[in-house]
PDB file of N, CA and C in Angstrom:
ATOM      1  N   UNK A   1    -105.574-161.784 -90.608  1.00 63.00           N
ATOM      2  CA  UNK A   1    -105.565-161.144 -89.315  1.00 63.00           C
ATOM      3  C   UNK A   1    -105.429-159.629 -89.491  1.00 63.00           C
ATOM      4  N   UNK A   2    -106.185-158.899 -88.698  1.00 70.00           N
ATOM      5  CA  UNK A   2    -106.116-157.437 -88.749  1.00 70.00           C
ATOM      6  C   UNK A   2    -104.860-156.948 -88.055  1.00 70.00           C
ATOM      7  N   UNK A   3    -104.218-155.984 -88.663  1.00 77.00           N
ATOM      8  CA  UNK A   3    -103.065-155.334 -88.056  1.00 77.00           C
ATOM      9  C   UNK A   3    -103.539-153.967 -87.566  1.00 77.00           C
ATOM     10  N   UNK A   4    -103.850-153.883 -86.261  1.00 78.00           N
ATOM     11  CA  UNK A   4    -104.419-152.657 -85.714  1.00 78.00           C
ATOM     12  C   UNK A   4    -103.362-151.855 -84.965  1.00 78.00           C
ATOM     13  N   UNK A   5    -103.408-150.560 -85.119  1.00 87.00           N
ATOM     14  CA  UNK A   5    -102.519-149.648 -84.428  1.00 87.00           C
ATOM     15  C   UNK A   5    -102.874-149.640 -82.937  1.00 87.00           C
ATOM     16  N   UNK A   6    -101.902-149.873 -82.073  1.00 86.00           N
ATOM     17  CA  UNK A   6    -102.174-149.931 -80.637  1.00 86.00           C
ATOM     18  C   UNK A   6    -102.671-148.598 -80.085  1.00 86.00           C
ATOM     19  N   UNK A   7    -102.227-147.493 -80.669  1.00 91.00           N
ATOM     20  CA  UNK A   7    -102.733-146.186 -80.228  1.00 91.00           C
ATOM     21  C   UNK A   7    -104.222-146.046 -80.505  1.00 91.00           C
ATOM     22  N   UNK A   8    -104.684-146.602 -81.613  1.00 92.00           N
ATOM     23  CA  UNK A   8    -106.113-146.565 -81.915  1.00 92.00           C
ATOM     24  C   UNK A   8    -106.887-147.306 -80.828  1.00 92.00           C
ATOM     25  N   UNK A   9    -106.376-148.477 -80.432  1.00 89.00           N
ATOM     26  CA  UNK A   9    -107.063-149.291 -79.428  1.00 89.00           C
ATOM     27  C   UNK A   9    -107.040-148.612 -78.061  1.00 89.00           C
ATOM     28  N   UNK A  10    -105.922-148.007 -77.714  1.00 91.00           N
ATOM     29  CA  UNK A  10    -105.809-147.283 -76.449  1.00 91.00           C
ATOM     30  C   UNK A  10    -106.798-146.109 -76.438  1.00 91.00           C
ATOM     31  N   UNK A  11    -106.880-145.410 -77.549  1.00 94.00           N
ATOM     32  CA  UNK A  11    -107.803-144.281 -77.657  1.00 94.00           C
ATOM     33  C   UNK A  11    -109.249-144.760 -77.600  1.00 94.00           C
ATOM     34  N   UNK A  12    -109.554-145.829 -78.305  1.00 93.00           N
ATOM     35  CA  UNK A  12    -110.907-146.395 -78.272  1.00 93.00           C
ATOM     36  C   UNK A  12    -111.301-146.765 -76.847  1.00 93.00           C
ATOM     37  N   UNK A  13    -110.404-147.423 -76.131  1.00 92.00           N
ATOM     38  CA  UNK A  13    -110.699-147.844 -74.765  1.00 92.00           C
ATOM     39  C   UNK A  13    -111.009-146.633 -73.897  1.00 92.00           C
ATOM     40  N   UNK A  14    -110.230-145.575 -74.025  1.00 93.00           N
ATOM     41  CA  UNK A  14    -110.445-144.369 -73.216  1.00 93.00           C
ATOM     42  C   UNK A  14    -111.775-143.703 -73.566  1.00 93.00           C
ATOM     43  N   UNK A  15    -112.075-143.573 -74.848  1.00 96.00           N
ATOM     44  CA  UNK A  15    -113.335-142.946 -75.269  1.00 96.00           C
ATOM     45  C   UNK A  15    -114.522-143.767 -74.754  1.00 96.00           C
ATOM     46  N   UNK A  16    -114.439-145.084 -74.884  1.00 94.00           N
ATOM     47  CA  UNK A  16    -115.539-145.946 -74.437  1.00 94.00           C
ATOM     48  C   UNK A  16    -115.704-145.875 -72.917  1.00 94.00           C
ATOM     49  N   UNK A  17    -114.612-145.933 -72.196  1.00 92.00           N
ATOM     50  CA  UNK A  17    -114.657-145.925 -70.735  1.00 92.00           C
ATOM     51  C   UNK A  17    -115.143-144.587 -70.187  1.00 92.00           C
ATOM     52  N   UNK A  18    -114.692-143.506 -70.797  1.00 94.00           N
ATOM     53  CA  UNK A  18    -115.028-142.161 -70.315  1.00 94.00           C
ATOM     54  C   UNK A  18    -116.272-141.575 -70.982  1.00 94.00           C
ATOM     55  N   UNK A  19    -116.810-142.286 -71.963  1.00 95.00           N
ATOM     56  CA  UNK A  19    -118.026-141.879 -72.682  1.00 95.00           C
ATOM     57  C   UNK A  19    -117.901-140.505 -73.323  1.00 95.00           C
ATOM     58  N   UNK A  20    -116.717-140.221 -73.859  1.00 95.00           N
ATOM     59  CA  UNK A  20    -116.576-138.949 -74.543  1.00 95.00           C
ATOM     60  C   UNK A  20    -115.206-138.727 -75.145  1.00 95.00           C
ATOM     61  N   UNK A  21    -115.193-137.996 -76.234  1.00 96.00           N
ATOM     62  CA  UNK A  21    -113.953-137.676 -76.930  1.00 96.00           C
ATOM     63  C   UNK A  21    -113.137-136.643 -76.147  1.00 96.00           C
ATOM     64  N   UNK A  22    -113.828-135.661 -75.551  1.00 95.00           N
ATOM     65  CA  UNK A  22    -113.124-134.609 -74.813  1.00 95.00           C
ATOM     66  C   UNK A  22    -112.430-135.176 -73.585  1.00 95.00           C
ATOM     67  N   UNK A  23    -113.148-135.962 -72.791  1.00 96.00           N
ATOM     68  CA  UNK A  23    -112.554-136.557 -71.591  1.00 96.00           C
ATOM     69  C   UNK A  23    -111.387-137.469 -71.959  1.00 96.00           C
ATOM     70  N   UNK A  24    -111.540-138.237 -73.027  1.00 96.00           N
ATOM     71  CA  UNK A  24    -110.458-139.116 -73.467  1.00 96.00           C
ATOM     72  C   UNK A  24    -109.256-138.310 -73.928  1.00 96.00           C
ATOM     73  N   UNK A  25    -109.508-137.212 -74.642  1.00 97.00           N
ATOM     74  CA  UNK A  25    -108.385-136.399 -75.120  1.00 97.00           C
ATOM     75  C   UNK A  25    -107.619-135.799 -73.950  1.00 97.00           C
ATOM     76  N   UNK A  26    -108.316-135.397 -72.915  1.00 98.00           N
ATOM     77  CA  UNK A  26    -107.654-134.840 -71.730  1.00 98.00           C
ATOM     78  C   UNK A  26    -106.835-135.910 -71.019  1.00 98.00           C
ATOM     79  N   UNK A  27    -107.398-137.099 -70.868  1.00 96.00           N
ATOM     80  CA  UNK A  27    -106.679-138.185 -70.195  1.00 96.00           C
ATOM     81  C   UNK A  27    -105.435-138.605 -70.979  1.00 96.00           C
ATOM     82  N   UNK A  28    -105.568-138.661 -72.304  1.00 96.00           N
ATOM     83  CA  UNK A  28    -104.477-139.150 -73.149  1.00 96.00           C
ATOM     84  C   UNK A  28    -103.471-138.061 -73.521  1.00 96.00           C
ATOM     85  N   UNK A  29    -103.806-136.815 -73.237  1.00 97.00           N
ATOM     86  CA  UNK A  29    -102.915-135.727 -73.597  1.00 97.00           C
ATOM     87  C   UNK A  29    -102.874-135.465 -75.095  1.00 97.00           C
ATOM     88  N   UNK A  30    -104.015-135.670 -75.734  1.00 97.00           N
ATOM     89  CA  UNK A  30    -104.152-135.454 -77.177  1.00 97.00           C
ATOM     90  C   UNK A  30    -105.207-134.390 -77.428  1.00 97.00           C
ATOM     91  N   UNK A  31    -105.220-133.843 -78.627  1.00 98.00           N
ATOM     92  CA  UNK A  31    -106.302-132.943 -78.983  1.00 98.00           C
ATOM     93  C   UNK A  31    -107.557-133.776 -79.255  1.00 98.00           C
ATOM     94  N   UNK A  32    -108.695-133.123 -79.150  1.00 96.00           N
ATOM     95  CA  UNK A  32    -109.944-133.819 -79.451  1.00 96.00           C
ATOM     96  C   UNK A  32    -109.963-134.251 -80.919  1.00 96.00           C
ATOM     97  N   UNK A  33    -109.370-133.450 -81.786  1.00 97.00           N
ATOM     98  CA  UNK A  33    -109.287-133.806 -83.207  1.00 97.00           C
ATOM     99  C   UNK A  33    -108.467-135.066 -83.404  1.00 97.00           C
ATOM    100  N   UNK A  34    -107.343-135.187 -82.696  1.00 98.00           N
ATOM    101  CA  UNK A  34    -106.505-136.384 -82.810  1.00 98.00           C
ATOM    102  C   UNK A  34    -107.257-137.628 -82.353  1.00 98.00           C
ATOM    103  N   UNK A  35    -107.992-137.486 -81.256  1.00 98.00           N
ATOM    104  CA  UNK A  35    -108.794-138.613 -80.764  1.00 98.00           C
ATOM    105  C   UNK A  35    -109.834-139.003 -81.805  1.00 98.00           C
ATOM    106  N   UNK A  36    -110.539-138.037 -82.343  1.00 96.00           N
ATOM    107  CA  UNK A  36    -111.561-138.293 -83.348  1.00 96.00           C
ATOM    108  C   UNK A  36    -110.977-138.977 -84.581  1.00 96.00           C
ATOM    109  N   UNK A  37    -109.818-138.500 -85.024  1.00 97.00           N
ATOM    110  CA  UNK A  37    -109.172-139.101 -86.204  1.00 97.00           C
ATOM    111  C   UNK A  37    -108.729-140.530 -85.934  1.00 97.00           C
ATOM    112  N   UNK A  38    -108.239-140.812 -84.722  1.00 97.00           N
ATOM    113  CA  UNK A  38    -107.824-142.170 -84.396  1.00 97.00           C
ATOM    114  C   UNK A  38    -109.026-143.111 -84.351  1.00 97.00           C
ATOM    115  N   UNK A  39    -110.126-142.647 -83.790  1.00 97.00           N
ATOM    116  CA  UNK A  39    -111.342-143.477 -83.753  1.00 97.00           C
ATOM    117  C   UNK A  39    -111.852-143.719 -85.168  1.00 97.00           C
ATOM    118  N   UNK A  40    -111.844-142.686 -85.995  1.00 97.00           N
ATOM    119  CA  UNK A  40    -112.301-142.837 -87.379  1.00 97.00           C
ATOM    120  C   UNK A  40    -111.409-143.819 -88.128  1.00 97.00           C
ATOM    121  N   UNK A  41    -110.098-143.764 -87.901  1.00 96.00           N
ATOM    122  CA  UNK A  41    -109.174-144.694 -88.556  1.00 96.00           C
ATOM    123  C   UNK A  41    -109.460-146.136 -88.122  1.00 96.00           C
ATOM    124  N   UNK A  42    -109.727-146.334 -86.824  1.00 93.00           N
ATOM    125  CA  UNK A  42    -110.055-147.669 -86.324  1.00 93.00           C
ATOM    126  C   UNK A  42    -111.365-148.164 -86.930  1.00 93.00           C
ATOM    127  N   UNK A  43    -112.369-147.297 -86.974  1.00 95.00           N
ATOM    128  CA  UNK A  43    -113.654-147.674 -87.568  1.00 95.00           C
ATOM    129  C   UNK A  43    -113.491-148.028 -89.045  1.00 95.00           C
ATOM    130  N   UNK A  44    -112.683-147.263 -89.749  1.00 96.00           N
ATOM    131  CA  UNK A  44    -112.435-147.545 -91.168  1.00 96.00           C
ATOM    132  C   UNK A  44    -111.755-148.895 -91.332  1.00 96.00           C
ATOM    133  N   UNK A  45    -110.752-149.156 -90.503  1.00 93.00           N
ATOM    134  CA  UNK A  45    -110.027-150.434 -90.582  1.00 93.00           C
ATOM    135  C   UNK A  45    -110.957-151.607 -90.290  1.00 93.00           C
ATOM    136  N   UNK A  46    -111.848-151.445 -89.298  1.00 92.00           N
ATOM    137  CA  UNK A  46    -112.773-152.515 -88.930  1.00 92.00           C
ATOM    138  C   UNK A  46    -113.972-152.596 -89.869  1.00 92.00           C
ATOM    139  N   UNK A  47    -114.246-151.502 -90.579  1.00 94.00           N
ATOM    140  CA  UNK A  47    -115.381-151.480 -91.494  1.00 94.00           C
ATOM    141  C   UNK A  47    -116.719-151.298 -90.801  1.00 94.00           C
ATOM    142  N   UNK A  48    -116.690-150.778 -89.572  1.00 94.00           N
ATOM    143  CA  UNK A  48    -117.916-150.584 -88.796  1.00 94.00           C
ATOM    144  C   UNK A  48    -117.794-149.365 -87.902  1.00 94.00           C
ATOM    145  N   UNK A  49    -118.925-148.693 -87.673  1.00 96.00           N
ATOM    146  CA  UNK A  49    -118.957-147.630 -86.677  1.00 96.00           C
ATOM    147  C   UNK A  49    -118.908-148.264 -85.300  1.00 96.00           C
ATOM    148  N   UNK A  50    -118.127-147.680 -84.396  1.00 95.00           N
ATOM    149  CA  UNK A  50    -118.032-148.174 -83.026  1.00 95.00           C
ATOM    150  C   UNK A  50    -118.864-147.329 -82.072  1.00 95.00           C
ATOM    151  N   UNK A  51    -119.197-146.108 -82.492  1.00 96.00           N
ATOM    152  CA  UNK A  51    -119.973-145.191 -81.664  1.00 96.00           C
ATOM    153  C   UNK A  51    -121.132-144.607 -82.452  1.00 96.00           C
ATOM    154  N   UNK A  52    -122.219-144.347 -81.745  1.00 96.00           N
ATOM    155  CA  UNK A  52    -123.310-143.540 -82.265  1.00 96.00           C
ATOM    156  C   UNK A  52    -123.027-142.129 -81.755  1.00 96.00           C
ATOM    157  N   UNK A  53    -122.840-141.212 -82.658  1.00 94.00           N
ATOM    158  CA  UNK A  53    -122.496-139.846 -82.297  1.00 94.00           C
ATOM    159  C   UNK A  53    -123.753-138.986 -82.292  1.00 94.00           C
ATOM    160  N   UNK A  54    -123.957-138.317 -81.177  1.00 92.00           N
ATOM    161  CA  UNK A  54    -125.068-137.372 -81.048  1.00 92.00           C
ATOM    162  C   UNK A  54    -124.485-135.999 -80.763  1.00 92.00           C
ATOM    163  N   UNK A  55    -125.311-134.984 -80.749  1.00 88.00           N
ATOM    164  CA  UNK A  55    -124.833-133.610 -80.577  1.00 88.00           C
ATOM    165  C   UNK A  55    -123.985-133.441 -79.316  1.00 88.00           C
ATOM    166  N   UNK A  56    -124.411-134.002 -78.200  1.00 86.00           N
ATOM    167  CA  UNK A  56    -123.685-133.796 -76.945  1.00 86.00           C
ATOM    168  C   UNK A  56    -123.314-135.095 -76.253  1.00 86.00           C
ATOM    169  N   UNK A  57    -123.416-136.202 -76.946  1.00 91.00           N
ATOM    170  CA  UNK A  57    -123.079-137.472 -76.309  1.00 91.00           C
ATOM    171  C   UNK A  57    -122.705-138.515 -77.368  1.00 91.00           C
ATOM    172  N   UNK A  58    -122.092-139.570 -76.883  1.00 94.00           N
ATOM    173  CA  UNK A  58    -121.806-140.714 -77.741  1.00 94.00           C
ATOM    174  C   UNK A  58    -122.293-141.970 -77.033  1.00 94.00           C
ATOM    175  N   UNK A  59    -122.498-143.005 -77.816  1.00 95.00           N
ATOM    176  CA  UNK A  59    -122.937-144.283 -77.276  1.00 95.00           C
ATOM    177  C   UNK A  59    -122.275-145.371 -78.112  1.00 95.00           C
ATOM    178  N   UNK A  60    -121.836-146.440 -77.461  1.00 95.00           N
ATOM    179  CA  UNK A  60    -121.253-147.552 -78.198  1.00 95.00           C
ATOM    180  C   UNK A  60    -122.317-148.239 -79.045  1.00 95.00           C
ATOM    181  N   UNK A  61    -121.965-148.600 -80.272  1.00 95.00           N
ATOM    182  CA  UNK A  61    -122.833-149.456 -81.077  1.00 95.00           C
ATOM    183  C   UNK A  61    -122.713-150.870 -80.523  1.00 95.00           C
ATOM    184  N   UNK A  62    -123.506-151.784 -81.022  1.00 94.00           N
ATOM    185  CA  UNK A  62    -123.400-153.179 -80.577  1.00 94.00           C
ATOM    186  C   UNK A  62    -122.001-153.728 -80.879  1.00 94.00           C
ATOM    187  N   UNK A  63    -121.475-153.393 -82.042  1.00 92.00           N
ATOM    188  CA  UNK A  63    -120.122-153.828 -82.388  1.00 92.00           C
ATOM    189  C   UNK A  63    -119.110-153.151 -81.463  1.00 92.00           C
ATOM    190  N   UNK A  64    -119.316-151.879 -81.169  1.00 92.00           N
ATOM    191  CA  UNK A  64    -118.445-151.164 -80.243  1.00 92.00           C
ATOM    192  C   UNK A  64    -118.440-151.807 -78.864  1.00 92.00           C
ATOM    193  N   UNK A  65    -119.619-152.230 -78.392  1.00 91.00           N
ATOM    194  CA  UNK A  65    -119.709-152.914 -77.097  1.00 91.00           C
ATOM    195  C   UNK A  65    -118.906-154.205 -77.105  1.00 91.00           C
ATOM    196  N   UNK A  66    -119.002-154.949 -78.192  1.00 88.00           N
ATOM    197  CA  UNK A  66    -118.257-156.209 -78.300  1.00 88.00           C
ATOM    198  C   UNK A  66    -116.750-155.962 -78.325  1.00 88.00           C
ATOM    199  N   UNK A  67    -116.324-154.961 -79.070  1.00 86.00           N
ATOM    200  CA  UNK A  67    -114.897-154.633 -79.137  1.00 86.00           C
ATOM    201  C   UNK A  67    -114.404-154.179 -77.772  1.00 86.00           C
ATOM    202  N   UNK A  68    -115.201-153.366 -77.077  1.00 83.00           N
ATOM    203  CA  UNK A  68    -114.806-152.882 -75.747  1.00 83.00           C
ATOM    204  C   UNK A  68    -114.714-154.036 -74.760  1.00 83.00           C
ATOM    205  N   UNK A  69    -115.669-154.939 -74.771  1.00 77.00           N
ATOM    206  CA  UNK A  69    -115.643-156.099 -73.886  1.00 77.00           C
ATOM    207  C   UNK A  69    -114.406-156.942 -74.164  1.00 77.00           C
ATOM    208  N   UNK A  70    -114.111-157.169 -75.441  1.00 73.00           N
ATOM    209  CA  UNK A  70    -112.914-157.936 -75.807  1.00 73.00           C
ATOM    210  C   UNK A  70    -111.654-157.250 -75.310  1.00 73.00           C
ATOM    211  N   UNK A  71    -111.600-155.921 -75.413  1.00 73.00           N
ATOM    212  CA  UNK A  71    -110.403-155.200 -74.973  1.00 73.00           C
ATOM    213  C   UNK A  71    -110.240-155.313 -73.458  1.00 73.00           C
ATOM    214  N   UNK A  72    -111.337-155.277 -72.715  1.00 66.00           N
ATOM    215  CA  UNK A  72    -111.259-155.424 -71.263  1.00 66.00           C
ATOM    216  C   UNK A  72    -110.773-156.813 -70.880  1.00 66.00           C
ATOM    217  N   UNK A  73    -111.291-157.837 -71.558  1.00 66.00           N
ATOM    218  CA  UNK A  73    -110.875-159.210 -71.277  1.00 66.00           C
ATOM    219  C   UNK A  73    -109.404-159.409 -71.636  1.00 66.00           C
ATOM    220  N   UNK A  74    -108.980-158.853 -72.758  1.00 66.00           N
ATOM    221  CA  UNK A  74    -107.580-158.980 -73.159  1.00 66.00           C
ATOM    222  C   UNK A  74    -106.659-158.264 -72.180  1.00 66.00           C
ATOM    223  N   UNK A  75    -107.082-157.119 -71.666  1.00 62.00           N
ATOM    224  CA  UNK A  75    -106.280-156.400 -70.675  1.00 62.00           C
ATOM    225  C   UNK A  75    -106.093-157.236 -69.419  1.00 62.00           C
ATOM    226  N   UNK A  76    -107.140-157.942 -68.998  1.00 64.00           N
ATOM    227  CA  UNK A  76    -107.041-158.796 -67.819  1.00 64.00           C
ATOM    228  C   UNK A  76    -106.042-159.923 -68.053  1.00 64.00           C
ATOM    229  N   UNK A  77    -106.041-160.501 -69.242  1.00 62.00           N
ATOM    230  CA  UNK A  77    -105.098-161.572 -69.575  1.00 62.00           C
ATOM    231  C   UNK A  77    -103.674-161.027 -69.579  1.00 62.00           C
ATOM    232  N   UNK A  78    -103.477-159.851 -70.150  1.00 64.00           N
ATOM    233  CA  UNK A  78    -102.144-159.252 -70.206  1.00 64.00           C
ATOM    234  C   UNK A  78    -101.625-158.989 -68.794  1.00 64.00           C
ATOM    235  N   UNK A  79    -102.449-158.397 -67.936  1.00 59.00           N
ATOM    236  CA  UNK A  79    -102.032-158.121 -66.558  1.00 59.00           C
ATOM    237  C   UNK A  79    -101.713-159.424 -65.825  1.00 59.00           C
ATOM    238  N   UNK A  80    -102.531-160.433 -66.014  1.00 68.00           N
ATOM    239  CA  UNK A  80    -102.289-161.728 -65.386  1.00 68.00           C
ATOM    240  C   UNK A  80    -100.955-162.322 -65.845  1.00 68.00           C
ATOM    241  N   UNK A  81    -100.682-162.229 -67.144  1.00 65.00           N
ATOM    242  CA  UNK A  81     -99.420-162.754 -67.669  1.00 65.00           C
ATOM    243  C   UNK A  81     -98.217-161.991 -67.128  1.00 65.00           C
ATOM    244  N   UNK A  82     -98.348-160.684 -66.995  1.00 69.00           N
ATOM    245  CA  UNK A  82     -97.255-159.873 -66.437  1.00 69.00           C
ATOM    246  C   UNK A  82     -96.996-160.280 -64.989  1.00 69.00           C
ATOM    247  N   UNK A  83     -98.052-160.427 -64.217  1.00 73.00           N
ATOM    248  CA  UNK A  83     -97.892-160.828 -62.811  1.00 73.00           C
ATOM    249  C   UNK A  83     -97.258-162.207 -62.705  1.00 73.00           C
ATOM    250  N   UNK A  84     -97.665-163.109 -63.572  1.00 69.00           N
ATOM    251  CA  UNK A  84     -97.098-164.465 -63.569  1.00 69.00           C
ATOM    252  C   UNK A  84     -95.604-164.408 -63.900  1.00 69.00           C
ATOM    253  N   UNK A  85     -95.236-163.612 -64.900  1.00 75.00           N
ATOM    254  CA  UNK A  85     -93.842-163.465 -65.287  1.00 75.00           C
ATOM    255  C   UNK A  85     -93.014-162.845 -64.165  1.00 75.00           C
ATOM    256  N   UNK A  86     -93.583-161.839 -63.496  1.00 71.00           N
ATOM    257  CA  UNK A  86     -92.890-161.207 -62.375  1.00 71.00           C
ATOM    258  C   UNK A  86     -92.676-162.206 -61.246  1.00 71.00           C
ATOM    259  N   UNK A  87     -93.694-163.021 -60.973  1.00 74.00           N
ATOM    260  CA  UNK A  87     -93.567-164.039 -59.903  1.00 74.00           C
ATOM    261  C   UNK A  87     -92.477-165.051 -60.251  1.00 74.00           C
ATOM    262  N   UNK A  88     -92.388-165.443 -61.500  1.00 74.00           N
ATOM    263  CA  UNK A  88     -91.352-166.395 -61.917  1.00 74.00           C
ATOM    264  C   UNK A  88     -89.959-165.795 -61.773  1.00 74.00           C
ATOM    265  N   UNK A  89     -89.834-164.503 -62.075  1.00 74.00           N
ATOM    266  CA  UNK A  89     -88.519-163.873 -62.005  1.00 74.00           C
ATOM    267  C   UNK A  89     -88.068-163.680 -60.559  1.00 74.00           C
ATOM    268  N   UNK A  90     -89.013-163.625 -59.630  1.00 73.00           N
ATOM    269  CA  UNK A  90     -88.664-163.485 -58.218  1.00 73.00           C
ATOM    270  C   UNK A  90     -88.325-164.815 -57.575  1.00 73.00           C
ATOM    271  N   UNK A  91     -88.764-165.886 -58.194  1.00 66.00           N
ATOM    272  CA  UNK A  91     -88.554-167.230 -57.611  1.00 66.00           C
ATOM    273  C   UNK A  91     -87.129-167.713 -57.777  1.00 66.00           C
TER     274      UNK A  91
END
């Protein structure tokens, strides 16, 4: 099983959702360099590029799309579990 840094995943989600390193760095309160280094660390750990980098834009690779979709689905499960736990504690 892969042991992934949660900050890497949070940064990846922001970059993918906002379609850019600069926008993600502003949202996360990080430098653009920090965002880039976190994405590179995640790509190294996974052994695959997650983004196609162009001069003024980025695009998710097919693997990046799959990872992003998985992260969105996992977020929905986490939110659902939190709501379920909150409902149980109120009962």
